[in-house]
N, CA and C of each residue as an Amber inpcrd file, in Angstrom:
protein
   579
   0.8890000  -1.1460000  -0.1800000   0.0910000  -0.0030000  -0.0020000
   0.8500000   1.2600000  -0.0480000   0.4370000   2.1360000  -1.0040000
   1.4310000   3.4670000  -1.0040000   1.1610000   4.3800000   0.3100000
   1.8560000   5.3590000   0.4970000   1.7640000   6.2660000   1.4620000
   0.3900000   6.8030000   1.8660000  -0.3280000   7.4270000   0.6480000
  -1.4770000   8.0190000   0.7330000  -2.6020000   6.9450000   1.2200000
  -2.4360000   5.8040000   0.6500000  -3.2920000   4.5700000   1.1180000
  -3.3200000   4.2430000   2.6380000  -1.9480000   4.2520000   2.9960000
  -1.8550000   3.9030000   4.4720000  -2.2880000   4.9260000   5.3830000
  -2.0670000   6.3170000   4.9160000  -2.5780000   7.4280000   5.9070000
  -4.4110000   7.5660000   5.8640000  -4.8030000   7.2380000   4.7430000
  -6.1820000   7.0060000   4.7820000  -6.7240000   6.0250000   5.6220000
  -6.1630000   4.5830000   5.4310000  -6.5280000   3.6340000   6.4370000
  -6.2010000   3.9340000   7.8350000  -5.1780000   4.4770000   8.0290000
  -4.8620000   4.9230000   9.5570000  -6.1090000   6.1260000  10.0070000
  -6.2390000   6.8930000   9.3260000  -7.3940000   7.9260000   9.8080000
  -8.5490000   7.1510000   9.9260000  -8.8990000   6.5260000   8.8210000
 -10.3350000   5.5950000   8.8650000 -10.4440000   4.8300000  10.1100000
  -9.2350000   4.3490000  10.6270000  -9.4320000   3.4180000  11.7060000
  -9.5660000   4.2240000  13.1380000  -9.3500000   5.4780000  13.0970000
  -9.5170000   6.2900000  14.2170000 -10.5730000   7.2930000  14.1130000
 -11.3780000   7.2390000  13.2210000 -12.4260000   7.9930000  12.9080000
 -13.7220000   8.0960000  14.0160000 -13.9490000   9.1590000  14.6100000
 -14.7650000   9.2960000  15.4810000 -13.9060000   9.4900000  17.1080000
 -12.8750000   9.3840000  16.8430000 -11.9070000   9.5090000  18.2310000
 -12.0960000  11.0460000  18.5640000 -11.8470000  11.3770000  19.7760000
 -12.1590000  12.6820000  20.2960000 -10.7320000  13.4040000  19.9150000
 -10.9080000  14.7400000  19.4200000  -9.7120000  15.4010000  19.3460000
  -8.9870000  15.9460000  20.6520000  -7.8070000  15.3270000  20.8040000
  -7.2140000  15.6680000  22.1070000  -6.9810000  17.3480000  22.4250000
  -6.6910000  18.0630000  21.2850000  -6.3730000  19.2620000  21.3490000
  -7.1600000  20.2340000  20.5380000  -8.3240000  20.6210000  20.8530000
  -9.1160000  21.3690000  19.9200000  -8.9100000  22.7770000  19.6490000
  -8.0920000  23.2480000  20.7870000  -7.5810000  24.8760000  20.3990000
  -6.8420000  25.4180000  21.5140000  -6.3820000  26.5460000  21.3370000
  -5.8880000  27.3460000  22.2790000  -6.8190000  27.7870000  23.3680000
  -8.1010000  28.2550000  22.9580000  -8.9200000  28.9830000  23.7350000
  -9.6090000  28.0200000  24.5940000  -9.4440000  28.2180000  25.9740000
  -9.9790000  27.3470000  27.0730000 -11.2750000  27.6360000  27.3250000
 -11.9450000  28.9050000  27.0990000 -13.3320000  29.4000000  27.3480000
 -14.1870000  28.7420000  26.3200000 -15.3720000  28.8860000  26.6750000
 -16.5300000  28.3480000  25.7760000 -16.6950000  29.4690000  24.6570000
 -16.5010000  29.0470000  23.4000000 -16.6140000  29.9710000  22.3910000
 -17.9440000  29.6130000  21.7290000 -18.8390000  30.6350000  21.3850000
 -20.1500000  30.2990000  20.7370000 -20.0440000  31.0050000  19.4140000
 -18.9790000  32.0330000  19.2570000 -18.8510000  32.8770000  18.0300000
 -18.0490000  32.0800000  17.1860000 -18.4470000  31.9370000  15.8920000
 -17.5290000  31.4120000  14.8470000 -16.1680000  32.1880000  14.8220000
 -15.2120000  31.4070000  14.6220000 -13.9500000  32.1320000  14.3590000
 -13.8350000  32.6550000  12.8670000 -12.5580000  33.1320000  12.5210000
 -12.1620000  33.3090000  11.0930000 -11.6310000  32.1880000  10.6800000
 -12.1040000  31.7690000   9.3630000 -12.1400000  30.3950000   8.7560000
 -10.4060000  30.5930000   8.2440000  -9.8780000  29.6000000   8.3740000
  -8.2540000  29.6180000   7.9440000  -8.2180000  28.1200000   7.2440000
  -7.1590000  27.8800000   6.8220000  -6.7280000  26.3600000   6.3770000
  -5.2580000  26.4400000   6.2200000  -4.8170000  25.2180000   6.5720000
  -3.2650000  25.0420000   6.2710000  -3.1640000  23.7850000   5.7160000
  -2.1540000  23.5570000   4.8470000  -1.7350000  22.2020000   4.2300000
  -0.4450000  21.6250000   4.9030000  -1.0770000  20.2540000   5.3870000
   0.0430000  19.5110000   5.9370000   0.2690000  18.5530000   4.7900000
   1.6600000  19.0550000   4.2230000   2.0100000  18.2490000   3.1470000
   2.9850000  17.2850000   3.5870000   2.8630000  15.7830000   3.2080000
   3.8550000  14.8500000   3.7160000   4.2970000  14.2360000   2.3590000
   5.7640000  14.2920000   2.4590000   6.3160000  13.9730000   1.3220000
   6.3710000  12.2680000   1.0280000   6.1170000  11.9070000  -0.2070000
   6.0150000  10.3970000  -0.1990000   7.4230000   9.8660000  -0.6270000
   8.1100000   9.5520000   0.5930000   9.4970000   8.9590000   0.5910000
   9.3980000   7.7800000   1.4100000  10.5430000   6.9750000   1.4520000
  10.5570000   5.8530000   2.4610000  10.5020000   6.2280000   3.6630000
  11.0150000   7.5240000   4.1730000  10.9660000   8.0320000   5.4000000
  10.3790000   9.4690000   5.2840000   8.9480000   9.3920000   5.4010000
   8.2350000  10.3740000   5.0190000   8.4600000  11.9890000   5.7730000
   8.2890000  12.9710000   5.2710000   8.5190000  14.3910000   5.7630000
   7.3950000  15.1000000   5.5660000   7.3860000  16.0980000   6.5410000
   6.4120000  17.3040000   6.4230000   6.8570000  18.6690000   5.9480000
   6.3240000  19.4400000   5.1110000   6.9240000  20.4490000   4.7070000
   6.4770000  21.5790000   5.5380000   7.2540000  22.5570000   6.0970000
   7.0470000  23.5540000   6.9160000   7.7500000  24.8340000   6.4590000
   7.2160000  25.9090000   6.8430000   8.0070000  27.2410000   6.6440000
   8.1930000  27.9550000   7.7110000   9.3560000  28.6870000   7.5940000
   9.4290000  29.7640000   8.8610000   9.1740000  31.1780000   8.1000000
   8.4580000  31.7310000   9.1620000   7.9350000  33.2240000   8.6970000
   9.3580000  34.2530000   8.9330000   9.3300000  35.3410000   8.1380000
  10.5080000  36.2690000   8.3820000  10.2860000  36.9410000   9.4740000
  11.2930000  37.5660000  10.1990000  11.2560000  38.0890000  11.4730000
  10.8250000  39.4710000  11.3500000  10.5390000  39.9270000  10.1440000
   9.9760000  41.2450000   9.9540000   8.5200000  41.2940000   9.6410000
   7.7780000  40.1280000   9.8600000   6.3450000  40.1080000   9.5590000
   5.7860000  40.7740000  10.9910000   4.5430000  41.4900000  10.6450000
   3.9450000  42.0720000  11.7040000   3.3210000  41.0120000  12.8760000
   2.7820000  40.0110000  12.2340000   2.1430000  38.8410000  13.0290000
   3.0930000  37.6320000  13.0510000   3.3880000  37.1050000  14.0050000
   3.8680000  35.6750000  14.3340000   5.2890000  35.6170000  13.5590000
   6.0970000  36.9610000  13.8430000   7.3900000  36.8650000  13.1950000
   8.3270000  35.6950000  13.7110000   8.9610000  35.0700000  12.5060000
   9.9730000  33.8740000  12.8860000   9.1800000  32.5750000  13.0150000
   7.9750000  32.4950000  13.3930000   7.2950000  31.3440000  13.6840000
   7.3840000  30.3300000  12.5580000   7.5130000  29.0060000  13.1570000
   7.4400000  27.8710000  12.0680000   5.8560000  27.5550000  11.8950000
   5.5720000  27.3080000  10.6460000   4.1780000  27.0490000  10.4830000
   3.8010000  26.0300000   9.3040000   2.6400000  25.7640000   8.9890000
   2.3880000  24.8720000   7.7570000   1.9390000  26.2180000   6.7910000
   2.1540000  25.8780000   5.6270000   1.7500000  26.9360000   4.5150000
   0.1260000  27.1570000   4.8760000  -0.2070000  28.3540000   4.8170000
  -1.8240000  28.5230000   4.9410000  -2.0420000  29.8550000   5.3820000
  -3.3350000  29.9240000   5.3310000  -3.9000000  31.4810000   5.6770000
  -5.5300000  31.3320000   5.8190000  -6.0590000  32.5920000   5.6060000
  -7.4690000  32.8370000   5.6360000  -7.9990000  32.0370000   4.5650000
  -9.2830000  31.4910000   4.5250000 -10.1150000  31.1920000   3.7150000
 -11.0280000  32.3440000   2.9850000 -10.7040000  32.5730000   1.8310000
 -11.2910000  33.7720000   1.0250000 -12.7290000  33.2740000   0.4760000
 -13.6260000  34.2370000   0.2590000 -14.6190000  33.9370000  -0.1870000
 -14.7280000  32.8460000  -1.5840000 -13.8850000  33.4480000  -2.5820000
 -13.6890000  32.7530000  -3.7190000 -13.1040000  31.4320000  -3.6750000
 -12.4690000  31.1270000  -2.5290000 -11.9390000  29.6560000  -2.4010000
 -12.7100000  28.5510000  -2.5420000 -13.9920000  28.6850000  -1.9780000
 -14.7720000  27.6880000  -2.0360000 -14.6040000  26.7110000  -0.9450000
 -13.8830000  26.9200000  -0.0370000 -13.5890000  25.9020000   1.2200000
 -12.1350000  25.8070000   1.6660000 -12.1030000  25.1050000   2.5320000
 -10.5030000  24.9410000   3.2610000  -9.6050000  24.1770000   2.3090000
  -9.9820000  23.1620000   1.7500000  -8.8670000  22.5540000   0.6570000
  -8.4770000  23.4710000  -0.3350000  -9.3810000  24.2200000  -1.0540000
  -8.7740000  25.0330000  -1.9210000  -8.0570000  26.3320000  -1.4080000
  -8.2500000  26.6340000  -0.1160000  -7.6760000  27.7550000   0.5790000
  -6.0610000  27.4250000   0.8860000  -6.2800000  26.1120000   1.3640000
  -4.8710000  25.5890000   1.6630000  -3.8840000  25.4160000   0.2770000
  -4.4220000  24.7860000  -0.4840000  -3.8750000  24.6240000  -1.8580000
  -3.3120000  25.9460000  -2.5350000  -4.2610000  27.0530000  -2.4470000
  -3.9640000  28.3870000  -2.8440000  -2.9580000  28.9440000  -1.9280000
  -2.9460000  28.9600000  -0.8210000  -1.8900000  29.4740000   0.2530000
  -0.5520000  28.9870000  -0.2000000  -0.4680000  27.5160000  -0.3130000
   0.7140000  26.7630000  -0.3590000   1.4000000  27.2540000  -1.6580000
   0.4630000  27.3230000  -2.5460000   1.2330000  27.8030000  -3.9640000
   1.6920000  29.3850000  -3.7220000   0.9320000  30.1970000  -3.1560000
   1.3820000  31.4810000  -2.9170000   2.6550000  31.6190000  -2.0440000
   2.8650000  30.6770000  -1.2250000   3.8190000  30.8600000  -0.1860000
   4.9760000  30.1880000  -0.6190000   4.8920000  28.9120000  -1.1010000
   6.2560000  28.3260000  -1.4050000   6.2230000  27.7940000  -2.8530000
   5.3190000  28.2610000  -3.6080000   5.0590000  27.9440000  -5.1560000
   5.0290000  26.3840000  -5.3600000   4.0210000  25.7990000  -4.3040000
   3.7690000  24.4190000  -4.4300000   2.5070000  24.0420000  -5.3490000
   2.8260000  23.5560000  -6.6660000   1.7370000  23.3000000  -7.5000000
   0.6830000  22.6210000  -6.9810000  -0.7110000  22.9040000  -7.0140000
  -1.5690000  22.1510000  -6.5660000  -1.9680000  20.9290000  -7.1130000
  -1.3650000  20.8270000  -8.3060000  -1.7420000  19.3680000  -9.0420000
  -0.7890000  18.2640000  -8.7020000   0.0660000  18.8580000  -7.8500000
   1.1790000  17.9110000  -7.2190000   0.5390000  17.1630000  -5.9510000
  -0.3530000  17.6430000  -5.4860000  -1.0550000  17.2250000  -4.0130000
  -1.9750000  16.4790000  -4.0810000  -1.7860000  15.1250000  -3.5600000
  -3.0060000  14.2460000  -3.3510000  -3.6840000  14.4140000  -2.2680000
  -4.7150000  15.1100000  -2.0130000  -5.5180000  15.1900000  -0.7520000
  -5.8260000  13.9240000   0.0580000  -5.5730000  13.7990000   0.9170000
  -6.2140000  12.7250000   1.9380000  -7.3740000  13.1240000   2.5530000
  -7.4560000  13.9860000   3.2280000  -8.6230000  14.7060000   4.0300000
  -8.3070000  16.0100000   4.6510000  -9.3800000  16.5530000   5.1050000
  -9.2920000  17.5940000   6.2300000  -9.4760000  16.9710000   7.5830000
  -8.8060000  17.5330000   8.4330000  -8.7840000  17.1810000   9.9040000
  -9.4520000  18.2570000  10.6660000  -9.6460000  17.6890000  11.7620000
 -10.6270000  18.5070000  12.6470000  -9.9550000  19.9430000  13.1270000
 -10.8460000  20.9500000  12.7090000 -10.3820000  22.3160000  13.0860000
  -9.6910000  22.6490000  14.4670000  -8.7580000  23.6180000  14.3360000
  -8.1870000  24.0370000  15.6470000  -8.3130000  25.4330000  15.8190000
  -8.8440000  25.8350000  16.9670000  -9.3200000  27.3550000  17.3920000
  -7.8720000  27.9470000  18.0060000  -7.6060000  28.8260000  17.3480000
  -6.5880000  29.9040000  18.0730000  -6.8700000  30.6150000  18.8950000
  -6.0040000  30.9840000  19.8090000  -6.5230000  32.2450000  20.7450000
  -6.6850000  33.5750000  20.1290000  -6.3820000  33.6090000  18.8140000
  -6.5840000  34.9380000  18.1900000  -7.6700000  34.7370000  17.6370000
  -8.4110000  33.6440000  17.5880000 -10.0040000  33.9250000  17.0070000
  -9.9330000  33.1510000  15.6490000  -8.9890000  32.3240000  15.1550000
  -9.0050000  31.6610000  13.7860000  -9.3520000  30.1860000  14.0130000
 -10.4410000  29.7570000  13.1050000 -10.7170000  28.2570000  13.1500000
  -9.8100000  27.6800000  12.0350000  -8.8310000  27.1160000  12.3110000
  -7.9270000  26.6740000  11.3140000  -8.0960000  25.2090000  10.9040000
  -8.4890000  24.9140000   9.6730000  -8.7390000  23.5840000   9.2280000
  -7.5320000  23.0680000   8.5340000  -6.7370000  21.9060000   9.0400000
  -5.7950000  21.2740000   8.6350000  -6.1340000  20.2070000   7.2250000
  -5.6230000  20.5060000   6.2440000  -5.9230000  19.5530000   5.3820000
  -4.3420000  18.6260000   4.8050000  -4.7150000  17.4150000   4.8710000
  -3.6890000  16.7050000   4.8860000  -3.6410000  16.1760000   3.3920000
  -2.3410000  16.2090000   2.9170000  -1.9600000  15.4780000   1.7370000
  -0.7240000  15.1980000   1.3220000  -0.3870000  14.4840000   0.3110000
   0.7740000  13.8100000   0.0950000   1.1630000  14.3150000  -1.2200000
   2.6150000  14.5040000  -1.0930000   3.3910000  15.2280000  -2.3580000
   4.5410000  14.4860000  -2.7740000   5.0110000  14.5020000  -4.0420000
   6.0910000  13.9120000  -4.4250000   7.3100000  14.2010000  -3.5980000
   8.3460000  13.6640000  -3.4770000   9.6790000  13.9870000  -2.6340000
  10.4360000  15.0130000  -3.5510000  11.1910000  15.9060000  -3.1010000
  12.1850000  16.5730000  -3.6090000  11.5610000  17.5180000  -4.7600000
  10.5100000  17.9850000  -4.5520000   9.7360000  19.2160000  -5.4240000
  10.3400000  20.4700000  -5.2260000  10.7570000  21.3200000  -6.2290000
  11.4550000  22.4940000  -6.1530000  10.4430000  23.5580000  -5.5170000
  10.6210000  23.7230000  -4.2480000   9.9750000  24.6770000  -3.5180000
  10.5780000  26.1160000  -3.1670000   9.8740000  27.1110000  -3.8390000
  10.4820000  28.5020000  -3.7260000   9.8220000  29.3120000  -2.7100000
  10.3500000  29.8080000  -1.7450000   9.5250000  30.8600000  -0.7360000
   9.4640000  32.0630000  -1.3040000   8.0550000  32.4790000  -0.9380000
   7.7090000  33.9130000  -1.3350000   8.4400000  34.7810000  -0.3440000
   9.2690000  35.5910000  -0.6810000  10.2800000  36.2130000   0.3200000
   9.5040000  37.1420000   1.2100000   8.4520000  37.8990000   0.9770000
   7.8070000  38.5940000   2.0350000   6.9280000  37.7880000   3.0490000
   6.5710000  36.4290000   2.6790000   5.9440000  35.7450000   3.4530000
   6.6060000  34.6060000   4.2510000   7.7110000  34.2090000   3.7350000
   8.2790000  32.8410000   4.2400000   9.8980000  33.1980000   3.8930000
  10.5060000  32.9890000   5.0650000  11.9120000  33.0470000   5.0220000
  12.5810000  31.8430000   4.6670000  11.9380000  30.5800000   5.1070000
  12.7140000  29.3150000   4.6780000  11.5790000  28.2980000   4.6780000
  12.1120000  27.2610000   3.7560000  11.1970000  26.0930000   3.8280000
  11.8820000  24.9420000   4.1140000  11.5110000  24.0240000   4.8920000
  12.3580000  22.7500000   5.3670000  11.4730000  21.8120000   5.6220000
  11.9690000  20.6220000   5.4950000  11.3870000  19.1570000   5.5890000
  11.6390000  18.5920000   7.1510000  10.5660000  18.2580000   7.7290000
  10.8470000  17.5820000   9.2460000  10.4570000  16.1680000   8.9270000
  11.1800000  15.1340000   9.3970000  10.9790000  13.9410000   9.1730000
   9.3230000  13.6590000  10.1420000   8.5420000  13.0170000   9.2830000
   7.1260000  12.6360000   9.8480000   7.2540000  11.9400000  11.3640000
   8.0000000  10.7770000  11.2410000   8.3640000   9.9350000  12.4980000
   8.5910000  11.0220000  13.7390000   9.4750000  11.7730000  13.5530000
  10.0940000  12.8860000  14.4260000   8.8930000  13.5820000  14.9420000
   8.2640000  14.2240000  13.9920000   7.2070000  15.2850000  14.4570000
   6.0930000  14.4300000  15.3070000   5.9080000  13.1160000  14.8640000
   4.5980000  12.4930000  15.4590000   5.3100000  11.7510000  16.9210000
   6.3620000  11.6440000  17.1720000   6.8640000  11.1090000  18.3840000
   6.5260000  11.9450000  19.5460000   5.7990000  11.6460000  20.4640000
   5.5410000  12.4370000  21.8320000   6.7470000  12.7220000  22.6720000
   7.7620000  11.8370000  22.4850000   9.0340000  12.0340000  23.2430000
   9.6080000  13.4860000  22.6960000   9.2870000  13.9310000  21.6370000
   9.8960000  15.0800000  20.9270000   9.0180000  16.4960000  21.2580000
   7.9140000  16.3550000  22.1640000   6.9720000  17.1250000  22.2620000
   7.1010000  17.7030000  23.6990000   7.3850000  18.8670000  24.1220000
   7.1430000  19.3530000  25.5200000   5.8900000  20.3210000  25.7020000
   5.0450000  20.1590000  26.9350000   4.1710000  20.9510000  27.0340000
   4.7600000  22.2910000  27.8820000   4.4230000  23.4700000  27.5280000
   4.8140000  24.4880000  28.1120000   3.6240000  25.5460000  28.6230000
   3.9500000  26.5050000  29.4910000   3.0120000  27.3040000  30.1050000
   3.3850000  28.7000000  29.8740000   2.6830000  29.7670000  29.8190000
   2.9790000  31.1710000  29.6260000   1.6580000  32.0270000  30.1370000
   1.9580000  32.9310000  30.5870000   0.8510000  33.9190000  30.9170000
   0.4950000  34.6260000  29.5670000  -0.6120000  34.8810000  29.3680000
  -1.2010000  35.5140000  28.1390000  -2.4470000  36.1360000  28.5070000
  -2.4950000  37.7200000  28.3630000  -3.7100000  38.3020000  28.5380000
  -4.3850000  38.1150000  29.9930000  -3.3790000  37.8850000  30.9560000
  -3.7300000  37.6150000  32.3830000  -4.3010000  36.0960000  32.5750000
  -3.9840000  35.2250000  31.6120000  -4.4260000  33.9920000  31.9350000
  -3.3160000  33.2010000  31.6640000  -3.1280000  31.8610000  32.3410000
  -2.1230000  30.8480000  31.8290000  -2.6110000  30.1380000  30.7830000
  -1.5180000  30.0440000  29.6910000  -2.0000000  29.3420000  28.5410000
  -0.9930000  28.1500000  28.4790000  -1.5560000  27.0210000  27.9870000
  -0.4820000  25.8260000  27.6980000  -0.3020000  25.7140000  26.2870000
   0.7950000  25.2510000  25.7920000   1.1750000  24.9460000  24.4760000
   2.2490000  24.1070000  24.4150000   2.3710000  23.2980000  23.3090000
   3.4550000  22.3920000  22.8830000   4.5690000  22.9080000  22.1710000
   5.6680000  22.4000000  22.3390000   7.0410000  23.0080000  21.7850000
   7.7190000  21.6590000  21.3170000   8.1530000  21.9030000  20.1430000
   9.0720000  20.6560000  19.5110000  10.2490000  21.3940000  18.9220000
  11.3450000  20.9480000  19.2080000  12.7630000  21.5250000  18.7960000
  13.1290000  20.4640000  17.6140000  13.4720000  21.2890000  16.3800000
  14.2810000  20.5780000  15.3980000  15.3050000  21.2180000  14.9370000
  16.5600000  21.0130000  15.6380000  17.7050000  21.6970000  15.2700000
  17.5180000  23.1980000  16.0360000  17.8130000  24.1370000  15.3310000
  17.4960000  25.5260000  15.9020000  16.2130000  25.9570000  15.8120000
  15.3040000  25.1940000  15.1300000  13.9870000  25.6020000  14.7580000
  12.9810000  25.2740000  15.9480000  12.0600000  26.1000000  16.4070000
  11.3380000  25.8970000  17.4970000   9.8420000  25.7690000  16.6940000
   9.1280000  24.7710000  17.0450000   7.7340000  24.4610000  16.3260000
   6.9390000  24.6230000  17.5540000   6.0630000  25.4410000  17.5480000
   5.5000000  25.6480000  18.8750000   3.6560000  26.1310000  18.4970000
   2.9900000  26.2460000  19.5170000   1.5610000  26.6920000  19.5920000
   0.8020000  25.7530000  18.5910000   0.0120000  26.5200000  17.7620000
  -0.9220000  25.8120000  17.0110000  -0.4150000  24.7680000  16.0420000
   0.8800000  25.0500000  15.6330000   1.3550000  24.0990000  14.4830000
   1.6800000  22.9280000  15.2040000   2.1940000  23.1640000  16.3840000
   2.7620000  21.9610000  17.2730000   1.5400000  21.0840000  17.7850000
   0.5070000  21.8460000  18.0770000  -0.6990000  21.1740000  18.6610000
  -1.3160000  20.3640000  17.4770000  -1.4840000  21.0430000  16.0490000
  -1.9690000  20.2500000  14.8850000  -1.0190000  18.9210000  14.8170000
   0.0160000  19.0110000  14.9340000   0.8120000  17.8210000  14.9380000
   0.5080000  16.8550000  15.9730000   0.4520000  17.2370000  17.2880000
  -0.1700000  16.3010000  18.3000000  -1.5060000  15.5730000  17.8970000
  -2.4020000  16.4200000  17.2970000  -3.6820000  15.9690000  16.9320000
  -3.3950000  14.9450000  15.9440000  -2.5870000  15.1800000  14.9310000
  -2.3650000  14.1020000  13.7790000  -1.6570000  12.8320000  14.4800000
  -0.8350000  13.0020000  15.3400000  -0.1590000  12.0540000  15.9920000
  -1.2350000  11.1750000  16.7280000  -2.0490000  11.6090000  17.3190000
  -3.0230000  10.9230000  18.1660000  -4.0480000  10.2740000  17.2030000
  -4.2890000  10.6370000  15.8770000  -5.0510000   9.8970000  14.7840000
  -4.2650000   8.9240000  14.1980000  -2.9940000   9.1870000  14.0220000
  -2.2130000   8.0240000  13.4200000  -1.6510000   7.0020000  14.4110000
  -1.8380000   7.2620000  15.6800000  -1.1630000   6.1580000  16.5830000
  -1.6660000   4.9190000  16.3310000
């Protein structure tokens, strides 16, 4: 069975399992958030990897953070999958035709009010990816096994707006993967366990 088939089978086997980390917001949220989507692109190789980006330090929001390619769902997108593919093409020049969509995963609510839908897809290995210099400082591949291993994930706490917030953090060399990106990886790990 190829990688896409294995991922589909593993996700189907865990269908209906509760989402361990639904979001950063601990209070009851009744208002819908801003719709957003990210592409969790898995490279189809013997040791699969995940495509991640690092935002420039000059960005007004989330400077220097590691993230999946993604952003707001625009009205003309027609949904999360189209938005994730559009954003990946804009940010790292990933041709949407190269992405085999596996499925959408459970949305994640950020403390800043975004409802982020992760879109899981498989891409061929070693595609030439070119970062858009205003939005992306670097593109890198993180081994999937490393990303999903709970031993590589630490829970941290911080005071934010007068409240204690918990978040995950994974270090990969000098790169710090934390917050919503790390939580979405923890959710994926729980589904693929």
